[in-house]
PDB file of N, CA, C and O in Angstrom:
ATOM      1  N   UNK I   1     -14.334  36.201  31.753  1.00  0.00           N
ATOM      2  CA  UNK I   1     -13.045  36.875  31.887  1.00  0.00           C
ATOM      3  C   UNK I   1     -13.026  38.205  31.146  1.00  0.00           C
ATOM      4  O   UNK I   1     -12.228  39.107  31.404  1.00  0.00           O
ATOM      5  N   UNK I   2     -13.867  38.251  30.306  1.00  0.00           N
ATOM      6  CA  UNK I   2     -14.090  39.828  29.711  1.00  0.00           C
ATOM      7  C   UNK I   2     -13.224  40.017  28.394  1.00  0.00           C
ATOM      8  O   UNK I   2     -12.904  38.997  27.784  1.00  0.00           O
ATOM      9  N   UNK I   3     -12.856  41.156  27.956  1.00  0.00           N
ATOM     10  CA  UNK I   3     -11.524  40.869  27.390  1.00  0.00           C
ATOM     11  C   UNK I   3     -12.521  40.786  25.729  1.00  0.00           C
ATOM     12  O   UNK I   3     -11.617  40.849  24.896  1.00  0.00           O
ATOM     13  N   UNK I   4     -13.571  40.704  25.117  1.00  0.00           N
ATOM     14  CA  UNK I   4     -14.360  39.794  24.484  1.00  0.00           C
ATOM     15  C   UNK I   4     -13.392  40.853  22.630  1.00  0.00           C
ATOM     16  O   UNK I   4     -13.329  42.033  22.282  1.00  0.00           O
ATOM     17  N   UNK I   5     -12.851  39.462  22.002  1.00  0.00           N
ATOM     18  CA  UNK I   5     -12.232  40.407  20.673  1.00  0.00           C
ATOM     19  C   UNK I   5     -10.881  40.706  20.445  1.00  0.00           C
ATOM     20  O   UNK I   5     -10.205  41.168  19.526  1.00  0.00           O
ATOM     21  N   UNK I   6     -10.676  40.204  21.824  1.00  0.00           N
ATOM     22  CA  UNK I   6      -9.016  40.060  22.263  1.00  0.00           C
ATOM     23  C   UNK I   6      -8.473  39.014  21.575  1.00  0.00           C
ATOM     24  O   UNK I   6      -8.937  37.929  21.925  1.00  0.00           O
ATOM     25  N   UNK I   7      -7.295  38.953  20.345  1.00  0.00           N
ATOM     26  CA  UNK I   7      -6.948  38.150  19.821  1.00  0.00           C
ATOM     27  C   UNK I   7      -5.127  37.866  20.522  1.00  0.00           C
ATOM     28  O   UNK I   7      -4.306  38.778  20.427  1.00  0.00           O
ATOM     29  N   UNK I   8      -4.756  36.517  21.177  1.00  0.00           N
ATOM     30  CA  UNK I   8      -4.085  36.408  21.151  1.00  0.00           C
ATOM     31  C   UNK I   8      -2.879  35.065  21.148  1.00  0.00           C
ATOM     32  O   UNK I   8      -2.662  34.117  21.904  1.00  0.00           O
ATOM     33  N   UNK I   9      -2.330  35.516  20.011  1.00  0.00           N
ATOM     34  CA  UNK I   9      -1.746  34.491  19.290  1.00  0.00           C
ATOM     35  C   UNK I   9      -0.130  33.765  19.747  1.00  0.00           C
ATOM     36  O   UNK I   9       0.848  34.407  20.130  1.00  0.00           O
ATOM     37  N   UNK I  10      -0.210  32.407  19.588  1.00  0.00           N
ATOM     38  CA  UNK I  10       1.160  31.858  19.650  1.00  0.00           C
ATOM     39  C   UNK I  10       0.980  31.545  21.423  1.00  0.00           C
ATOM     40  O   UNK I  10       1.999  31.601  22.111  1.00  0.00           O
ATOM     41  N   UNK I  11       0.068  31.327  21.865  1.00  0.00           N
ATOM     42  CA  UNK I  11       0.256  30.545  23.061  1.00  0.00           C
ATOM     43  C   UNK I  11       0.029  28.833  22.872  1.00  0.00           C
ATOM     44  O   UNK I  11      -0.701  28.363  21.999  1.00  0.00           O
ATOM     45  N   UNK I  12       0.535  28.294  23.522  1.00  0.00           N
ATOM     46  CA  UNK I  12       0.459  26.478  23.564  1.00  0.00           C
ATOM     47  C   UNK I  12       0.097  25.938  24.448  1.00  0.00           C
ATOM     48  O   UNK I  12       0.223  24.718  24.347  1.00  0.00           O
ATOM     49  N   UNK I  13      -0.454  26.385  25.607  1.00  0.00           N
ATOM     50  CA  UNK I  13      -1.376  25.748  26.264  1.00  0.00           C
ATOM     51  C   UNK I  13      -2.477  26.426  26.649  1.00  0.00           C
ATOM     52  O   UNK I  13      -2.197  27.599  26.891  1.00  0.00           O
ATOM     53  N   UNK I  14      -4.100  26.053  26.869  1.00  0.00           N
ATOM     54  CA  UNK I  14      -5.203  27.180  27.338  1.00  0.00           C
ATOM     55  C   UNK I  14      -4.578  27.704  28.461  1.00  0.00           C
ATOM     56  O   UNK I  14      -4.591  28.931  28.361  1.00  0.00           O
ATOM     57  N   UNK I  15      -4.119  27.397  29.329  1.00  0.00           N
ATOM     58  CA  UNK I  15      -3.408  27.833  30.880  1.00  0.00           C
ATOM     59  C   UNK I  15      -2.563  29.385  30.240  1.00  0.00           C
ATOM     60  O   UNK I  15      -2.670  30.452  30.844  1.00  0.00           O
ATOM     61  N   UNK I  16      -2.061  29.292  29.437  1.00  0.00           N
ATOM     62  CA  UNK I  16      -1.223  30.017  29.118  1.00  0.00           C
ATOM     63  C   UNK I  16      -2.026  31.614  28.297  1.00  0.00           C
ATOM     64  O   UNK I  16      -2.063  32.827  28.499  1.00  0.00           O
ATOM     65  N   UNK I  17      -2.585  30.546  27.265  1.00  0.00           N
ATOM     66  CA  UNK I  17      -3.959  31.457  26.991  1.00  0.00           C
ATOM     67  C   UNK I  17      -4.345  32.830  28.250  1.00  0.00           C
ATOM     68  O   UNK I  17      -4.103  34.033  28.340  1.00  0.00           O
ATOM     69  N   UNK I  18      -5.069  31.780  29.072  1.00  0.00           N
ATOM     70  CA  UNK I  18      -5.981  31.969  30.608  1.00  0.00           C
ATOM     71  C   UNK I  18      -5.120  33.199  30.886  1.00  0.00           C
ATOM     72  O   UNK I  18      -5.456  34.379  30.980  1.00  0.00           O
ATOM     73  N   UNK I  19      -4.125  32.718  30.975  1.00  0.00           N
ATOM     74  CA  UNK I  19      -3.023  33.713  31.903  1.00  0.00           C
ATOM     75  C   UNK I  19      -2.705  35.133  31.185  1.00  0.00           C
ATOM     76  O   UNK I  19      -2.775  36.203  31.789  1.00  0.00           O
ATOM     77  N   UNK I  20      -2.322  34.999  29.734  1.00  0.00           N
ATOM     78  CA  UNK I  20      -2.242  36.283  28.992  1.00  0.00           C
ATOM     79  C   UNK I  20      -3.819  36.607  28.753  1.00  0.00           C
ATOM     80  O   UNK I  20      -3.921  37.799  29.041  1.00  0.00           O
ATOM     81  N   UNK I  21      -4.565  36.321  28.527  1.00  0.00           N
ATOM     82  CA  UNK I  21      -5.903  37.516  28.821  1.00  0.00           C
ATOM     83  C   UNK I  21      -6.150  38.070  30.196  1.00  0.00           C
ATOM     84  O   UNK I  21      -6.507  39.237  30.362  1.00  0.00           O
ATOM     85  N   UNK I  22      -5.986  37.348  31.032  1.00  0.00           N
ATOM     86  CA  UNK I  22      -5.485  38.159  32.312  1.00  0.00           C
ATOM     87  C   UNK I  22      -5.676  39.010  32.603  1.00  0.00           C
ATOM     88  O   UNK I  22      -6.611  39.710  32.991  1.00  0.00           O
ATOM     89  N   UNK I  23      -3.995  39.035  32.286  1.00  0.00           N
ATOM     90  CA  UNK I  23      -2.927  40.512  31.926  1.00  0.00           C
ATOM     91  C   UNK I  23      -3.309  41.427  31.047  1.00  0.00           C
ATOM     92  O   UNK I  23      -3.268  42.645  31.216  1.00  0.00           O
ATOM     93  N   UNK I  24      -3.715  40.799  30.020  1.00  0.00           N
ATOM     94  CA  UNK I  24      -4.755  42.062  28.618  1.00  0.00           C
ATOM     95  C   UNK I  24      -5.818  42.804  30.256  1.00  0.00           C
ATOM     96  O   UNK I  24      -5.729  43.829  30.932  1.00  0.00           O
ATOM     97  N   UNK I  25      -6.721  41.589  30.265  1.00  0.00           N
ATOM     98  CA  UNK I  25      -7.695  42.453  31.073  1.00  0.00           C
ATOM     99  C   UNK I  25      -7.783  43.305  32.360  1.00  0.00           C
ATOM    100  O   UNK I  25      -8.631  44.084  32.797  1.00  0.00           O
ATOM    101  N   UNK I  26      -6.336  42.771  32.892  1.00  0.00           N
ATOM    102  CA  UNK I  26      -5.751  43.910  34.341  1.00  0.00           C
ATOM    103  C   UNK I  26      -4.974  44.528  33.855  1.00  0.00           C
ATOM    104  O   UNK I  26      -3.976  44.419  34.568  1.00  0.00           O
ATOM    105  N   UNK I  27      -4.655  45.491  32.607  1.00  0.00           N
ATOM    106  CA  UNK I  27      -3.665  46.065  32.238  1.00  0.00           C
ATOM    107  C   UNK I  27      -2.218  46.209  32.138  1.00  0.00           C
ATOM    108  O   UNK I  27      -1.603  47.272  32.056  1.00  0.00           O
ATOM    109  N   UNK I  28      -1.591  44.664  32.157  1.00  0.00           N
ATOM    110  CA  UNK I  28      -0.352  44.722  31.979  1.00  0.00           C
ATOM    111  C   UNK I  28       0.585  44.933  30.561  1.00  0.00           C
ATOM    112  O   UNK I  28       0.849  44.066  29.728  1.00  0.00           O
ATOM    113  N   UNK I  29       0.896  46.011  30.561  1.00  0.00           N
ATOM    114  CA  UNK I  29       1.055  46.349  29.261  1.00  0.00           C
ATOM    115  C   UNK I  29       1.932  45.212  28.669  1.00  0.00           C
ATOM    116  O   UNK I  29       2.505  44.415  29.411  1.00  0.00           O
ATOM    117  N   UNK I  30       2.023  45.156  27.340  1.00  0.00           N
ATOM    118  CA  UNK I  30       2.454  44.108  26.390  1.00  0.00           C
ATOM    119  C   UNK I  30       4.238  44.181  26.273  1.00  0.00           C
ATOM    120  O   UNK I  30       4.564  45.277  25.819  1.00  0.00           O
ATOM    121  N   UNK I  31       4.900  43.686  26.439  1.00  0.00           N
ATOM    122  CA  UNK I  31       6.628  44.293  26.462  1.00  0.00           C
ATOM    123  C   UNK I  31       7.074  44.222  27.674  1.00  0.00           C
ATOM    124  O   UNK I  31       8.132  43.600  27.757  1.00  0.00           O
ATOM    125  N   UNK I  32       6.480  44.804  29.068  1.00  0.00           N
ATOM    126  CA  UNK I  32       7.182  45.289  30.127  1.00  0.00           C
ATOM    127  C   UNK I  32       7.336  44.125  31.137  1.00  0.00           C
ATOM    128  O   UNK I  32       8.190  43.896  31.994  1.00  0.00           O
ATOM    129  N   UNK I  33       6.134  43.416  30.715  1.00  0.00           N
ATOM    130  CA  UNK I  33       6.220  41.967  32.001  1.00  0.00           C
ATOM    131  C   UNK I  33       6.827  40.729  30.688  1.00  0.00           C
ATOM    132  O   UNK I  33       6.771  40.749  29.458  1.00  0.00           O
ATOM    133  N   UNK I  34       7.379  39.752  31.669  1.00  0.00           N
ATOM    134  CA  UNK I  34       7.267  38.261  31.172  1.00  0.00           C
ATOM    135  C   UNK I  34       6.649  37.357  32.099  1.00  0.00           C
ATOM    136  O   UNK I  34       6.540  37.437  33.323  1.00  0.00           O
ATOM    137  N   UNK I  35       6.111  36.132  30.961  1.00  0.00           N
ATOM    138  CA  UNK I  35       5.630  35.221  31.573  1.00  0.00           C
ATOM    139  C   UNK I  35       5.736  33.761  30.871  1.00  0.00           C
ATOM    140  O   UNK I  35       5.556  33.202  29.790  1.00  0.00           O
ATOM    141  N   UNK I  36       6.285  33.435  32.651  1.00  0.00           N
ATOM    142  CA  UNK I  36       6.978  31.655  32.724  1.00  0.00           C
ATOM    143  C   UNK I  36       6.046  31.031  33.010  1.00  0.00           C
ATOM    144  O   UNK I  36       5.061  31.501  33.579  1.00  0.00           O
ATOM    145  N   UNK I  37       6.216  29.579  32.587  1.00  0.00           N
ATOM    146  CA  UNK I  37       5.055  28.621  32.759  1.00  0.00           C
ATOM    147  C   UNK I  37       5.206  27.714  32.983  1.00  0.00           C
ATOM    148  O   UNK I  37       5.831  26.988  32.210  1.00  0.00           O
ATOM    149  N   UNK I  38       4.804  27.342  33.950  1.00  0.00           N
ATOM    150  CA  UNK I  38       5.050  25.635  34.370  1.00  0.00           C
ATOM    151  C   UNK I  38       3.706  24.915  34.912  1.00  0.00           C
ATOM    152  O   UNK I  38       3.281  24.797  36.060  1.00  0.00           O
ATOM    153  N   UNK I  39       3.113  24.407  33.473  1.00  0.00           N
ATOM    154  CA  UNK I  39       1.817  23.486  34.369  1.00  0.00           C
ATOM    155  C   UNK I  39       1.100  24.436  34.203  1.00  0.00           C
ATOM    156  O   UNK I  39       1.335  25.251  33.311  1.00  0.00           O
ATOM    157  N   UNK I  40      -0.010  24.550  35.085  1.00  0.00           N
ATOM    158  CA  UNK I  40      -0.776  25.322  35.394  1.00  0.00           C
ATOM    159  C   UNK I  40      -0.375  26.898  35.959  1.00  0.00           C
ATOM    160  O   UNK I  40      -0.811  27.821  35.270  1.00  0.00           O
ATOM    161  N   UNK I  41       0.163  27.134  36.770  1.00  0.00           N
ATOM    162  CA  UNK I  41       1.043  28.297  36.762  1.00  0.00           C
ATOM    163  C   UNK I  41       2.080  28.911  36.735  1.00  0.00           C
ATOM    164  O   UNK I  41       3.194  28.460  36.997  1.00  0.00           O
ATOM    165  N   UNK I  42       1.714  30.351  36.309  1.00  0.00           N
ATOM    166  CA  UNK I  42       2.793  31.258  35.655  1.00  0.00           C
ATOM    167  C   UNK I  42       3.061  32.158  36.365  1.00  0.00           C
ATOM    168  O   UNK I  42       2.293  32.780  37.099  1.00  0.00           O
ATOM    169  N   UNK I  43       4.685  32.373  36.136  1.00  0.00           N
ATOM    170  CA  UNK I  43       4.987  33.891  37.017  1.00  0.00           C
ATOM    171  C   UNK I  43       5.127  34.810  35.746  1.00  0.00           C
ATOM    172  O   UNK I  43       5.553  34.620  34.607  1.00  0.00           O
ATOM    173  N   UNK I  44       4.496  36.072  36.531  1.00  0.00           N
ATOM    174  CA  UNK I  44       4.905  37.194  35.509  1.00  0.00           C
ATOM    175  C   UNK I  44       6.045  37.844  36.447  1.00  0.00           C
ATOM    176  O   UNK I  44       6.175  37.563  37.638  1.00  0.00           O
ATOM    177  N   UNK I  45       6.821  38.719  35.764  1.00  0.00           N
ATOM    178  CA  UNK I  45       7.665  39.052  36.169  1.00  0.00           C
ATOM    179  C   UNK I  45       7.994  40.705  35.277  1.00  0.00           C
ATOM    180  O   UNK I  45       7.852  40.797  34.058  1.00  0.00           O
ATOM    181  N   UNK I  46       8.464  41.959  36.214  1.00  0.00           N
ATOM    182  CA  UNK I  46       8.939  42.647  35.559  1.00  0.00           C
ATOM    183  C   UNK I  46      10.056  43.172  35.474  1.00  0.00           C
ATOM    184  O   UNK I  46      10.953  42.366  35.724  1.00  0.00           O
ATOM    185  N   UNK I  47      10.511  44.511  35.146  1.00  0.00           N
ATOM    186  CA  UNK I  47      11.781  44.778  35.088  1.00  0.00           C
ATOM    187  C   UNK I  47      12.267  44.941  36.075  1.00  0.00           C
ATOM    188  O   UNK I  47      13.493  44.840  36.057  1.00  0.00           O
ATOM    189  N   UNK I  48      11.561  45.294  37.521  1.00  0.00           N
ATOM    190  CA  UNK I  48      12.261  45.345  38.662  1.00  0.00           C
ATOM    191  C   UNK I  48      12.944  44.077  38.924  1.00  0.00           C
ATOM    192  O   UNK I  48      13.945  43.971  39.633  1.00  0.00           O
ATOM    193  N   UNK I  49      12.216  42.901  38.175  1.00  0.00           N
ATOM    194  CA  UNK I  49      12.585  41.438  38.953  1.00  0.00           C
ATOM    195  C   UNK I  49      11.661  40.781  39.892  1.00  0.00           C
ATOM    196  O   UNK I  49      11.812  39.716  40.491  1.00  0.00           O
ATOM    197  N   UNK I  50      10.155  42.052  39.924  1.00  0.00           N
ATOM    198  CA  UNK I  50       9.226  41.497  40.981  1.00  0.00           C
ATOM    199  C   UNK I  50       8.309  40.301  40.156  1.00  0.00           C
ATOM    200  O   UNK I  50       8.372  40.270  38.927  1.00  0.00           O
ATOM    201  N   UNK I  51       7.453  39.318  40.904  1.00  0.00           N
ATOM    202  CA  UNK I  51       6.874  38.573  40.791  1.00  0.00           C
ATOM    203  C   UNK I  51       5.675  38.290  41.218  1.00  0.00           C
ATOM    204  O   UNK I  51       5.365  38.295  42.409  1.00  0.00           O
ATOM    205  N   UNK I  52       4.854  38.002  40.210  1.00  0.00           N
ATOM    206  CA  UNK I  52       3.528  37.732  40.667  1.00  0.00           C
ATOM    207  C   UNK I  52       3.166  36.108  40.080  1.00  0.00           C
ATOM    208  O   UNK I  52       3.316  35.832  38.889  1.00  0.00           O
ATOM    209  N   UNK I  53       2.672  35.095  41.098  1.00  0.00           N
ATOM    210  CA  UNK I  53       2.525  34.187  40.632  1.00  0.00           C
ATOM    211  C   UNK I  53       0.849  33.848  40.457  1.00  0.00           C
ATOM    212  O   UNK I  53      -0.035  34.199  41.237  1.00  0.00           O
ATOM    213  N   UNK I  54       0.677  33.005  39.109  1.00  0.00           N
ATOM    214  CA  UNK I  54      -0.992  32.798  38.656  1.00  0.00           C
ATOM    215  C   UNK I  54      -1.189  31.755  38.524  1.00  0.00           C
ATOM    216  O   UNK I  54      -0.349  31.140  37.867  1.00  0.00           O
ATOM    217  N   UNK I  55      -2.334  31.018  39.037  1.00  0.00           N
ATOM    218  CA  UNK I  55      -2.598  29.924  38.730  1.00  0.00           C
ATOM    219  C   UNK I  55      -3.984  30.055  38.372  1.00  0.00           C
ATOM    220  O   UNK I  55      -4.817  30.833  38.837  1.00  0.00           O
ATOM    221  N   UNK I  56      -4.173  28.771  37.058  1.00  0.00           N
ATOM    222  CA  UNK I  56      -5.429  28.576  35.808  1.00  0.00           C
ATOM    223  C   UNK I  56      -6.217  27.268  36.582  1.00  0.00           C
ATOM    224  O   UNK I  56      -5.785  26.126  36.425  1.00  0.00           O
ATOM    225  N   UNK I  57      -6.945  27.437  37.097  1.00  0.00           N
ATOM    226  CA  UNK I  57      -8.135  26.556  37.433  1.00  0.00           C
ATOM    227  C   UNK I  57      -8.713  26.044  36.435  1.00  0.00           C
ATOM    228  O   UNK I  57      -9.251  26.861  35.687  1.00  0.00           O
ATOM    229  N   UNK I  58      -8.814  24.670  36.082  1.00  0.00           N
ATOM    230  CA  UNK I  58      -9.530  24.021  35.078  1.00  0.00           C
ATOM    231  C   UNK I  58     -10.650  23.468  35.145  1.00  0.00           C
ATOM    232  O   UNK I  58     -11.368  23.101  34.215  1.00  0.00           O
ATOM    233  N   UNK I  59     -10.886  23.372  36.679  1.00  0.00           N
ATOM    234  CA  UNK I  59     -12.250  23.014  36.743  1.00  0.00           C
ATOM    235  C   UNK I  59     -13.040  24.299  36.950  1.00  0.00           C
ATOM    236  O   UNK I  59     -14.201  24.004  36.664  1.00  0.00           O
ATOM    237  N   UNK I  60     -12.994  25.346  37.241  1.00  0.00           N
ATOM    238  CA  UNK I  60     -13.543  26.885  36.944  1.00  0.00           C
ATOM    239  C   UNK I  60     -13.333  27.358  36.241  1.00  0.00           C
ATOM    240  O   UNK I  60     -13.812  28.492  36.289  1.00  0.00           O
ATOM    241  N   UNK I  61     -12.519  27.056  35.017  1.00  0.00           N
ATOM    242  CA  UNK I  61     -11.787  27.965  34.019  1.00  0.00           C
ATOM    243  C   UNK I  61     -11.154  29.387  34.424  1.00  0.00           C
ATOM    244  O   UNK I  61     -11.099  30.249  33.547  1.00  0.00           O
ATOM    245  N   UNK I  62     -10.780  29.607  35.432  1.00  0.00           N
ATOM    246  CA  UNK I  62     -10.405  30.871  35.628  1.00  0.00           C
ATOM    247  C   UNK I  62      -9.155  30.491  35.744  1.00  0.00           C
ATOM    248  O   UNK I  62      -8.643  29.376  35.644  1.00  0.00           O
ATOM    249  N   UNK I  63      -8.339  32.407  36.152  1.00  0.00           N
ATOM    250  CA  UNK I  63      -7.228  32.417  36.820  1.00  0.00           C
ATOM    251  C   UNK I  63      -7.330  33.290  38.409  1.00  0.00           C
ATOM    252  O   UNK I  63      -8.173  34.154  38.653  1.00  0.00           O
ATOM    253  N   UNK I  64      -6.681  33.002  38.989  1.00  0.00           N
ATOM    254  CA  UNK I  64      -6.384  33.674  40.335  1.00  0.00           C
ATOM    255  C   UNK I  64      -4.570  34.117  40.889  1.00  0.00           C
ATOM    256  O   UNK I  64      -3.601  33.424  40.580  1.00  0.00           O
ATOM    257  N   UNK I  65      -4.520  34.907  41.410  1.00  0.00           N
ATOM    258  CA  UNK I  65      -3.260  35.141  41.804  1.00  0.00           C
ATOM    259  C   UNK I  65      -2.902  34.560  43.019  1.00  0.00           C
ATOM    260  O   UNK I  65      -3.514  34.852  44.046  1.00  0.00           O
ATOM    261  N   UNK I  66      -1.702  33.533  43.011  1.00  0.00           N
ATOM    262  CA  UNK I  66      -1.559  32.622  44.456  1.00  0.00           C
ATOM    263  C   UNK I  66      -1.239  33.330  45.373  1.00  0.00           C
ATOM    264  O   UNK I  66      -0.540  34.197  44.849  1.00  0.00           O
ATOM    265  N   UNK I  67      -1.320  33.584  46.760  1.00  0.00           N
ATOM    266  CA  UNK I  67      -0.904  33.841  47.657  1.00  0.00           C
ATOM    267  C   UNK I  67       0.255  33.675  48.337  1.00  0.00           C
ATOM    268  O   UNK I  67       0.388  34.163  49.459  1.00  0.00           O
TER     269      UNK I  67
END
């Protein structure tokens, strides 16, 4: 996932983890989006109100953006 040094703190599940390095590593700046979580995936969301939904694969360890 890249990202390597990236410290980031106060998440509670790896999914959640997964999901904010992400965003570190596709440039979503820190402040402007939020992100909800349910399970395995999260919507980010920004100030427009738009949405992008992610889901954390555990048997690949990745994330992908759902369709």
């Amino acid at each position: 996932m890249g990202g390597e040094g990236v410290a980031i703190k106060g998440c509670t599940t790896i999914a959640e983890y997964a999901f904010r390095r992400w965003m570190c590593d596709q440039g979503f700046a820190e402040g402007y989006f939020t992100l909800e979580m349910s399970g395995n995936e999260g919507t980010v969301r920004d100030s427009n109100g738009d949405t992008l939904l992610l889901v954390y694969d555990s048997n690949e360890n990745c994330v992908y953006v759902k369709e």
